[in-house]
Short mmCIF file of C-alpha atoms and ligand atoms in Angstrom, two decimals:
data_model
loop_
_atom_site.label_atom_id
_atom_site.label_comp_id
_atom_site.label_asym_id
_atom_site.label_seq_id
_atom_site.Cartn_x
_atom_site.Cartn_y
_atom_site.Cartn_z
CA MET L 52 -60.71 70.76 -17.02
CA PRO L 53 -61.43 67.36 -15.38
CA SER L 54 -58.43 65.28 -14.33
CA PRO L 55 -57.55 62.41 -16.69
CA LEU L 56 -59.57 59.23 -16.31
CA ILE L 57 -57.06 56.47 -15.60
CA ASP L 58 -57.86 52.76 -15.39
CA SER L 59 -56.26 50.01 -13.30
CA PHE L 60 -53.56 49.46 -15.93
CA HIS L 61 -52.54 53.14 -16.09
CA ARG L 62 -54.30 53.72 -19.40
CA SER L 63 -55.85 57.11 -19.94
CA ILE L 64 -59.49 56.64 -20.98
CA ASP L 65 -60.46 59.60 -23.11
CA TYR L 66 -62.51 58.17 -25.97
CA LEU L 67 -66.17 57.21 -26.12
CA ARG L 68 -67.72 55.32 -29.01
CA LEU L 69 -71.38 56.00 -28.79
CA SER L 70 -73.79 53.84 -30.72
CA ILE L 71 -77.07 55.61 -31.33
CA THR L 72 -78.90 52.83 -33.17
CA ASP L 73 -78.58 49.14 -33.93
CA ARG L 74 -80.37 49.59 -37.27
CA CYS L 75 -78.45 49.54 -40.49
CA ASN L 76 -79.33 50.04 -44.14
CA LEU L 77 -76.70 47.47 -45.21
CA ARG L 78 -76.20 43.80 -44.35
CA CYS L 79 -72.42 43.42 -44.61
CA VAL L 80 -71.39 39.77 -44.64
CA TYR L 81 -68.77 40.31 -41.92
CA CYS L 82 -71.22 42.00 -39.61
CA MET L 83 -74.68 40.48 -39.93
CA PRO L 84 -76.52 37.49 -41.34
CA LYS L 85 -78.53 38.08 -44.52
CA GLU L 86 -81.84 38.33 -42.71
CA GLY L 87 -80.49 40.97 -40.32
CA MET L 88 -80.62 40.77 -36.53
CA PRO L 89 -83.49 41.14 -34.07
CA LYS L 90 -83.92 44.87 -33.57
CA PHE L 91 -84.24 46.91 -30.42
CA SER L 92 -87.60 48.60 -30.00
CA HIS L 93 -87.82 52.38 -29.75
CA GLU L 94 -88.17 52.09 -25.97
CA ASP L 95 -85.07 49.91 -25.76
CA ILE L 96 -82.73 52.54 -27.11
CA LEU L 97 -81.58 55.61 -25.23
CA SER L 98 -83.44 58.82 -25.99
CA TYR L 99 -81.44 61.86 -27.09
CA GLU L 100 -81.94 63.39 -23.63
CA GLU L 101 -80.52 60.23 -22.02
CA ILE L 102 -77.60 60.18 -24.45
CA MET L 103 -76.80 63.81 -23.76
CA ARG L 104 -76.93 63.32 -20.02
CA LEU L 105 -74.49 60.43 -20.35
CA VAL L 106 -72.12 62.32 -22.64
CA ARG L 107 -72.12 65.31 -20.27
CA LEU L 108 -71.33 63.01 -17.37
CA ILE L 109 -68.63 61.01 -19.12
CA THR L 110 -66.90 64.09 -20.54
CA GLY L 111 -67.06 65.58 -17.06
CA MET L 112 -65.12 62.50 -15.89
CA GLY L 113 -62.29 63.13 -18.38
CA VAL L 114 -63.34 61.75 -21.76
CA SER L 115 -62.80 64.34 -24.50
CA LYS L 116 -63.32 62.47 -27.77
CA VAL L 117 -66.68 61.14 -28.89
CA ARG L 118 -67.44 59.09 -31.99
CA ILE L 119 -71.04 58.56 -33.05
CA THR L 120 -71.60 55.16 -34.58
CA GLY L 121 -74.16 52.37 -34.91
CA GLY L 122 -75.70 50.38 -36.67
CA GLU L 123 -75.77 53.13 -39.23
CA PRO L 124 -75.95 56.39 -37.28
CA LEU L 125 -77.36 58.42 -40.17
CA VAL L 126 -80.56 56.35 -40.22
CA ARG L 127 -81.59 57.55 -36.76
CA LYS L 128 -84.19 60.30 -36.91
CA ASP L 129 -82.88 63.79 -36.16
CA VAL L 130 -79.27 62.63 -35.97
CA LEU L 131 -78.09 66.11 -36.98
CA TYR L 132 -79.89 67.59 -33.99
CA LEU L 133 -78.06 65.13 -31.72
CA CYS L 134 -74.67 65.89 -33.32
CA ALA L 135 -75.21 69.61 -32.90
CA ARG L 136 -76.16 69.23 -29.22
CA ILE L 137 -73.22 66.93 -28.45
CA SER L 138 -70.78 69.26 -30.18
CA GLU L 139 -71.94 72.01 -27.80
CA ILE L 140 -71.13 69.97 -24.69
CA GLN L 141 -68.22 71.43 -22.81
CA GLY L 142 -65.31 69.01 -22.79
CA VAL L 143 -66.08 67.40 -26.16
CA ASN L 144 -62.93 68.37 -28.04
CA SER L 145 -63.37 65.95 -30.91
CA LEU L 146 -66.67 64.72 -32.30
CA SER L 147 -66.69 62.31 -35.21
CA VAL L 148 -69.04 59.99 -37.06
CA THR L 149 -68.53 56.53 -38.54
CA THR L 150 -70.87 55.84 -41.43
CA ASN L 151 -71.29 53.49 -44.36
CA GLY L 152 -71.72 56.59 -46.51
CA LEU L 153 -75.00 55.56 -48.08
CA LEU L 154 -76.75 58.74 -46.95
CA LEU L 155 -73.73 61.01 -47.03
CA THR L 156 -74.72 62.94 -50.15
CA ASP L 157 -77.73 64.24 -48.24
CA PHE L 158 -76.06 64.53 -44.84
CA ALA L 159 -72.51 65.78 -45.42
CA LYS L 160 -73.36 69.48 -45.32
CA GLY L 161 -75.64 69.06 -42.31
CA LEU L 162 -72.99 67.11 -40.41
CA TRP L 163 -70.50 69.90 -41.02
CA THR L 164 -73.00 72.53 -39.85
CA ALA L 165 -73.71 70.40 -36.77
CA GLY L 166 -70.04 70.64 -35.80
CA ILE L 167 -68.70 67.33 -37.11
CA ARG L 168 -65.25 67.68 -38.68
CA ARG L 169 -64.08 64.09 -38.80
CA ILE L 170 -65.81 61.25 -40.59
CA ASN L 171 -64.90 57.64 -41.24
CA VAL L 172 -66.58 55.88 -44.13
CA SER L 173 -66.59 52.10 -44.45
CA LEU L 174 -65.62 51.11 -47.97
CA ASP L 175 -64.19 47.65 -48.55
CA THR L 176 -63.95 47.64 -52.34
CA LEU L 177 -63.87 49.84 -55.43
CA SER L 178 -65.91 47.39 -57.49
CA SER L 179 -69.70 47.82 -57.70
CA GLU L 180 -70.20 44.06 -58.02
CA LYS L 181 -68.05 43.25 -55.03
CA TYR L 182 -69.65 46.03 -53.03
CA ALA L 183 -73.03 44.43 -53.67
CA ALA L 184 -71.66 41.02 -52.66
CA ILE L 185 -70.12 42.31 -49.42
CA THR L 186 -72.91 44.64 -48.30
CA ARG L 187 -75.79 42.77 -49.97
CA LYS L 188 -76.90 46.07 -51.52
CA ASP L 189 -75.98 47.40 -54.93
CA CYS L 190 -75.10 50.97 -54.04
CA PHE L 191 -71.37 51.53 -54.53
CA LYS L 192 -71.95 54.57 -56.75
CA GLN L 193 -74.23 56.17 -54.17
CA VAL L 194 -71.56 55.74 -51.49
CA TRP L 195 -68.82 57.08 -53.73
CA ARG L 196 -70.99 60.15 -54.50
CA GLY L 197 -71.40 60.61 -50.76
CA ILE L 198 -67.65 60.52 -50.25
CA GLU L 199 -67.13 63.09 -53.01
CA THR L 200 -69.78 65.31 -51.46
CA ALA L 201 -68.02 65.07 -48.10
CA LEU L 202 -64.75 66.09 -49.78
CA ASP L 203 -66.48 69.09 -51.38
CA VAL L 204 -67.96 70.11 -48.05
CA GLY L 205 -64.44 70.23 -46.60
CA PHE L 206 -64.02 67.09 -44.49
CA GLU L 207 -60.34 66.28 -44.42
CA PRO L 208 -59.00 63.78 -43.94
CA ILE L 209 -61.84 61.43 -44.74
CA LYS L 210 -60.89 58.06 -43.34
CA LEU L 211 -61.90 55.08 -45.43
CA ASN L 212 -62.18 51.89 -43.39
CA VAL L 213 -61.44 48.73 -45.33
CA VAL L 214 -62.06 45.38 -43.65
CA VAL L 215 -59.71 42.99 -45.45
CA MET L 216 -61.13 39.56 -46.17
CA LYS L 217 -59.12 36.84 -47.79
CA GLY L 218 -60.68 35.75 -51.09
CA LEU L 219 -63.16 38.59 -51.09
CA ASN L 220 -61.35 41.91 -51.37
CA ASP L 221 -57.69 41.17 -50.61
CA ASP L 222 -56.93 41.38 -54.34
CA GLU L 223 -57.78 45.09 -54.09
CA ILE L 224 -55.35 46.01 -51.33
CA GLU L 225 -52.92 47.62 -53.77
CA GLU L 226 -55.63 49.48 -55.70
CA LEU L 227 -57.22 50.80 -52.53
CA GLY L 228 -53.78 51.90 -51.33
CA ARG L 229 -53.18 53.72 -54.62
CA LEU L 230 -56.21 55.91 -53.91
CA THR L 231 -53.89 57.90 -51.64
CA TYR L 232 -52.05 59.20 -54.73
CA LEU L 233 -55.31 60.70 -56.00
CA TYR L 234 -57.17 61.77 -52.88
CA PRO L 235 -56.22 63.08 -49.44
CA PHE L 236 -57.89 60.06 -47.82
CA HIS L 237 -56.57 58.01 -44.95
CA VAL L 238 -57.16 54.50 -46.22
CA ARG L 239 -57.23 52.26 -43.15
CA PHE L 240 -56.92 48.53 -43.56
CA ILE L 241 -58.55 46.65 -40.69
CA GLU L 242 -58.01 43.00 -39.90
CA PHE L 243 -61.21 41.02 -40.17
CA MET L 244 -62.47 40.14 -36.69
CA PRO L 245 -64.13 36.75 -36.55
CA PHE L 246 -67.40 37.50 -34.82
CA GLN L 247 -70.03 34.87 -34.48
CA GLU L 248 -72.53 36.74 -36.64
CA ALA L 249 -70.19 37.00 -39.58
CA ASP L 250 -70.96 34.73 -42.50
CA LEU L 251 -67.21 34.43 -43.10
CA PRO L 252 -65.61 32.01 -40.70
CA SER L 253 -62.11 31.99 -42.16
CA SER L 254 -61.36 35.22 -43.96
CA PHE L 255 -58.56 36.50 -41.79
CA LEU L 256 -55.52 38.12 -43.40
CA SER L 257 -52.87 39.48 -41.06
CA SER L 258 -51.76 43.10 -41.15
CA ASP L 259 -48.19 41.94 -41.88
CA GLU L 260 -49.49 40.36 -45.08
CA ILE L 261 -51.54 43.50 -45.86
CA LEU L 262 -48.39 45.62 -45.47
CA ARG L 263 -46.43 43.24 -47.66
CA ARG L 264 -49.03 43.58 -50.43
CA LEU L 265 -49.01 47.38 -50.13
CA GLU L 266 -45.24 47.39 -50.52
CA ASN L 267 -45.87 46.00 -54.04
CA VAL L 268 -47.08 49.52 -54.88
CA ALA L 269 -44.11 51.41 -53.43
CA PRO L 270 -42.08 51.41 -50.22
CA LEU L 271 -44.14 52.66 -47.30
CA GLU L 272 -42.74 55.31 -45.00
CA PRO L 273 -43.96 55.45 -41.40
CA VAL L 274 -45.53 58.85 -40.68
CA ARG L 275 -47.10 60.67 -37.79
CA VAL L 276 -50.61 62.01 -38.15
CA GLU L 277 -52.51 64.64 -36.25
CA ASN L 278 -54.72 63.04 -33.60
CA GLY L 279 -52.89 59.80 -34.35
CA ASN L 280 -53.05 58.26 -30.90
CA GLY L 281 -55.63 55.65 -31.97
CA PRO L 282 -54.93 52.04 -32.82
CA ALA L 283 -53.76 52.66 -36.41
CA ARG L 284 -50.11 52.56 -37.48
CA HIS L 285 -49.65 55.17 -40.19
CA TYR L 286 -47.66 55.10 -43.42
CA GLN L 287 -47.43 56.98 -46.67
CA PHE L 288 -46.28 56.20 -50.18
CA PRO L 289 -43.62 58.68 -51.35
CA GLY L 290 -45.39 61.51 -53.19
CA ALA L 291 -48.90 60.45 -52.09
CA ILE L 292 -51.32 63.07 -50.75
CA GLY L 293 -53.21 60.63 -48.54
CA LYS L 294 -52.06 58.18 -45.90
CA ILE L 295 -52.34 54.51 -45.12
CA GLY L 296 -53.44 53.20 -41.74
CA ILE L 297 -53.06 49.64 -40.52
CA ILE L 298 -55.29 48.41 -37.71
CA SER L 299 -54.48 45.00 -36.29
CA PRO L 300 -56.87 44.11 -33.49
CA ILE L 301 -55.94 40.46 -33.85
CA SER L 302 -52.29 40.02 -34.78
CA HIS L 303 -50.81 43.04 -32.92
CA HIS L 304 -53.47 43.88 -30.40
CA PHE L 305 -53.41 47.42 -29.07
CA CYS L 306 -54.82 46.71 -25.61
CA PRO L 307 -51.89 48.32 -23.72
CA THR L 308 -52.90 51.70 -25.16
CA CYS L 309 -56.65 51.14 -25.38
CA ASN L 310 -58.33 54.41 -24.43
CA ARG L 311 -61.91 53.40 -25.28
CA LEU L 312 -65.30 53.07 -23.75
CA ARG L 313 -68.34 52.00 -25.71
CA VAL L 314 -71.97 52.75 -24.99
CA THR L 315 -74.45 50.64 -26.94
CA ALA L 316 -77.69 52.04 -28.34
CA ASP L 317 -79.57 50.37 -25.48
CA GLY L 318 -77.40 52.03 -22.89
CA LYS L 319 -74.91 49.32 -21.92
CA LEU L 320 -71.36 50.36 -21.16
CA ARG L 321 -68.65 48.08 -22.57
CA THR L 322 -65.05 48.71 -21.65
CA CYS L 323 -63.65 46.10 -24.06
CA LEU L 324 -65.08 45.17 -27.46
CA PHE L 325 -64.16 41.54 -26.93
CA SER L 326 -65.43 41.12 -23.40
CA LEU L 327 -68.96 39.99 -22.62
CA GLU L 328 -69.08 42.27 -19.58
CA GLU L 329 -71.62 45.08 -19.83
CA THR L 330 -72.80 47.63 -17.32
CA ASP L 331 -76.43 48.64 -17.55
CA LEU L 332 -76.58 52.43 -17.52
CA ARG L 333 -80.07 52.65 -19.01
CA THR L 334 -81.75 51.33 -15.89
CA LEU L 335 -79.93 53.90 -13.79
CA LEU L 336 -80.81 56.69 -16.22
CA ARG L 337 -84.47 55.68 -16.20
CA ARG L 338 -84.79 55.55 -12.47
CA GLU L 339 -83.20 58.96 -12.38
CA ALA L 340 -80.14 57.92 -10.45
CA SER L 341 -78.02 60.82 -9.27
CA GLU L 342 -74.97 61.98 -11.19
CA ALA L 343 -72.85 60.64 -8.32
CA GLU L 344 -74.38 57.16 -8.56
CA LEU L 345 -74.00 57.06 -12.34
CA ALA L 346 -70.41 58.30 -12.15
CA ALA L 347 -69.55 55.72 -9.47
CA THR L 348 -71.02 52.94 -11.63
CA ILE L 349 -69.02 54.05 -14.65
CA ARG L 350 -65.89 54.36 -12.52
CA ARG L 351 -66.34 50.79 -11.22
CA ALA L 352 -66.70 49.47 -14.79
CA ILE L 353 -63.54 51.32 -15.84
CA ASP L 354 -61.65 49.85 -12.89
CA LEU L 355 -62.57 46.41 -14.25
CA LYS L 356 -61.58 47.16 -17.86
CA PRO L 357 -59.62 44.06 -18.87
CA GLU L 358 -55.88 44.38 -19.33
CA ARG L 359 -56.14 42.78 -22.76
CA HIS L 360 -58.46 40.76 -24.91
CA THR L 361 -57.90 37.05 -25.40
CA LEU L 362 -59.33 36.80 -28.87
CA GLU L 363 -56.30 35.31 -30.57
CA SER L 364 -56.34 32.28 -28.29
CA ASP L 365 -59.55 31.14 -29.92
CA VAL L 366 -59.49 33.24 -32.98
CA PHE L 367 -62.23 31.78 -35.12
CA ARG L 368 -64.78 30.87 -32.49
CA LYS L 369 -65.04 34.07 -30.54
CA CYS L 370 -68.39 35.36 -29.46
CA ILE L 371 -68.76 38.98 -28.40
CA GLY L 372 -72.31 38.48 -27.27
CA ARG L 373 -73.85 40.90 -29.76
CA PRO L 374 -73.24 41.73 -33.39
CA MET L 375 -71.04 44.75 -34.13
CA SER L 376 -74.18 46.53 -35.34
CA ALA L 377 -75.58 46.31 -31.81
CA ILE L 378 -72.36 47.31 -30.06
CA GLY L 379 -71.07 50.07 -32.28
CA GLY L 380 -67.98 49.53 -34.36
N1 LIG R 263 -72.58 51.67 -40.18
C1 LIG R 263 -71.35 52.32 -39.88
C2 LIG R 263 -70.28 51.88 -40.85
O1 LIG R 263 -70.56 51.06 -41.73
O2 LIG R 263 -69.17 52.37 -40.75
C3 LIG R 263 -70.88 52.17 -38.44
C4 LIG R 263 -71.01 50.83 -37.77
S1 LIG R 263 -69.97 49.57 -38.41
C5 LIG R 263 -70.41 48.24 -37.34
C6 LIG R 263 -68.41 50.13 -37.83
C7 LIG R 263 -67.22 49.46 -38.35
O3 LIG R 263 -67.17 48.13 -37.88
C8 LIG R 263 -67.11 49.41 -39.85
O4 LIG R 263 -65.95 50.09 -40.28
C9 LIG R 263 -67.04 47.94 -40.13
O5 LIG R 263 -66.25 47.73 -41.23
C10 LIG R 263 -66.48 47.39 -38.82
N2 LIG R 263 -66.73 45.95 -38.65
C11 LIG R 263 -67.92 45.31 -38.54
N3 LIG R 263 -67.75 43.98 -38.44
C12 LIG R 263 -66.41 43.76 -38.51
C13 LIG R 263 -65.60 42.58 -38.48
N4 LIG R 263 -66.12 41.36 -38.38
N5 LIG R 263 -64.25 42.74 -38.57
C14 LIG R 263 -63.71 43.96 -38.69
N6 LIG R 263 -64.42 45.11 -38.72
C15 LIG R 263 -65.76 45.01 -38.63
#
C-alpha cells in the first residue's frame, strides 16, 4: 500500500474528484447561464487511456477514493466502460458517481455491474414545476424514476444533493428532510455557492438556518455514518430510516480537513475548488512525460494546496475561473 499523501498543512489527501466531461443535459440556474457554456472539443478532453493513466498514478501516490463527475458524467460515451476499468485499478477502494439522475433509469444496472456502489443524485426539489424552473428542463418524473431504479438495483445509501436557494426551494427544506422517514436516502443540504456563472446572485441561506428549519420537523440527532469523513455533518430524525447531511462550504468551511484533488475534463489539476490555480497535466500526458515527472508535478501542486479558501471575504462576487460544469462538482 502506498504511504499516505500528506500536504503542507498535514492534511491527508486521499480523494480525487474526476470530471470526465463538461457537457450537461441540464442547465441549472445555479451552475450555468441559460444558453450553456462554451464547450470543450473532443480533443480538449482527456481520453479514457489518459484518464486511466492518471488514476493509476494518483492512486499509486496514496489516493484511494475516486468520484466520477462532470458536467453530467452519464452523457459521456462508454462511461460504463470507464467505470469498470477504474474500478479494477489497484488502490481504488471507493468509486462513486455524481449524477443529475436524468439517465439513471437506463444506467443504474450498468453502473452496478461496472463496480459502482455509491451514487449521489442532485435533486433540489420535489415539485415538477420547480424542477423545471431550476434545471430549465421539465423532467422531474424521469429523475425520480431513475432514483427508484437505483434503489431497486441495490444502491444504498443513495445520497440526494440539495442546493438550498433562498426564495427558490428553501420552502421545501422540511419536506425534503421528511423523505428520510420514507426512504433510506442521505438527504444532503448544500449551501449555495455564489459562482460567477450562476444566475442567482443572492440566494444564499446558511446551514444554521437550514438546520433550524429542519428542526421544525423533529429534533435532529447527530449521527456517525460509514465513510463519513467528508465535509457533511450528519444527523437523523428519531425513527427515520435515512439521514440528513449538512454541507457548509461557506459558513463553516471545511478546509482544515479538505482531502480533495480535482481533475477537470481537460486535464487540469485543481487542489482547491475556490482557487484559480490549475496545473496542466494534459500537456504532460500528451508529450508522454514519465511517471516520475507527472508524479513530481502533482506532488508540487499538492504542496501548494491552499490552507483555506477565502470565499466568505467576498462572498457574492467570487469567480472560480470556470463554471462548476467545467470543473466537476
Ligand atoms: N451533473 C452532475 C450532477 O448534477 O450532480 C454532476 C456535476 S454537478 C456540477 C455537481 C454538483 O455541483 C451538484 O450536486 C450541484 O448541485 C453542485 N453545484 C453546482 N453549482 C453549485 C452552486 N453554485 N452551489 C452549490 N452547489 C453547486
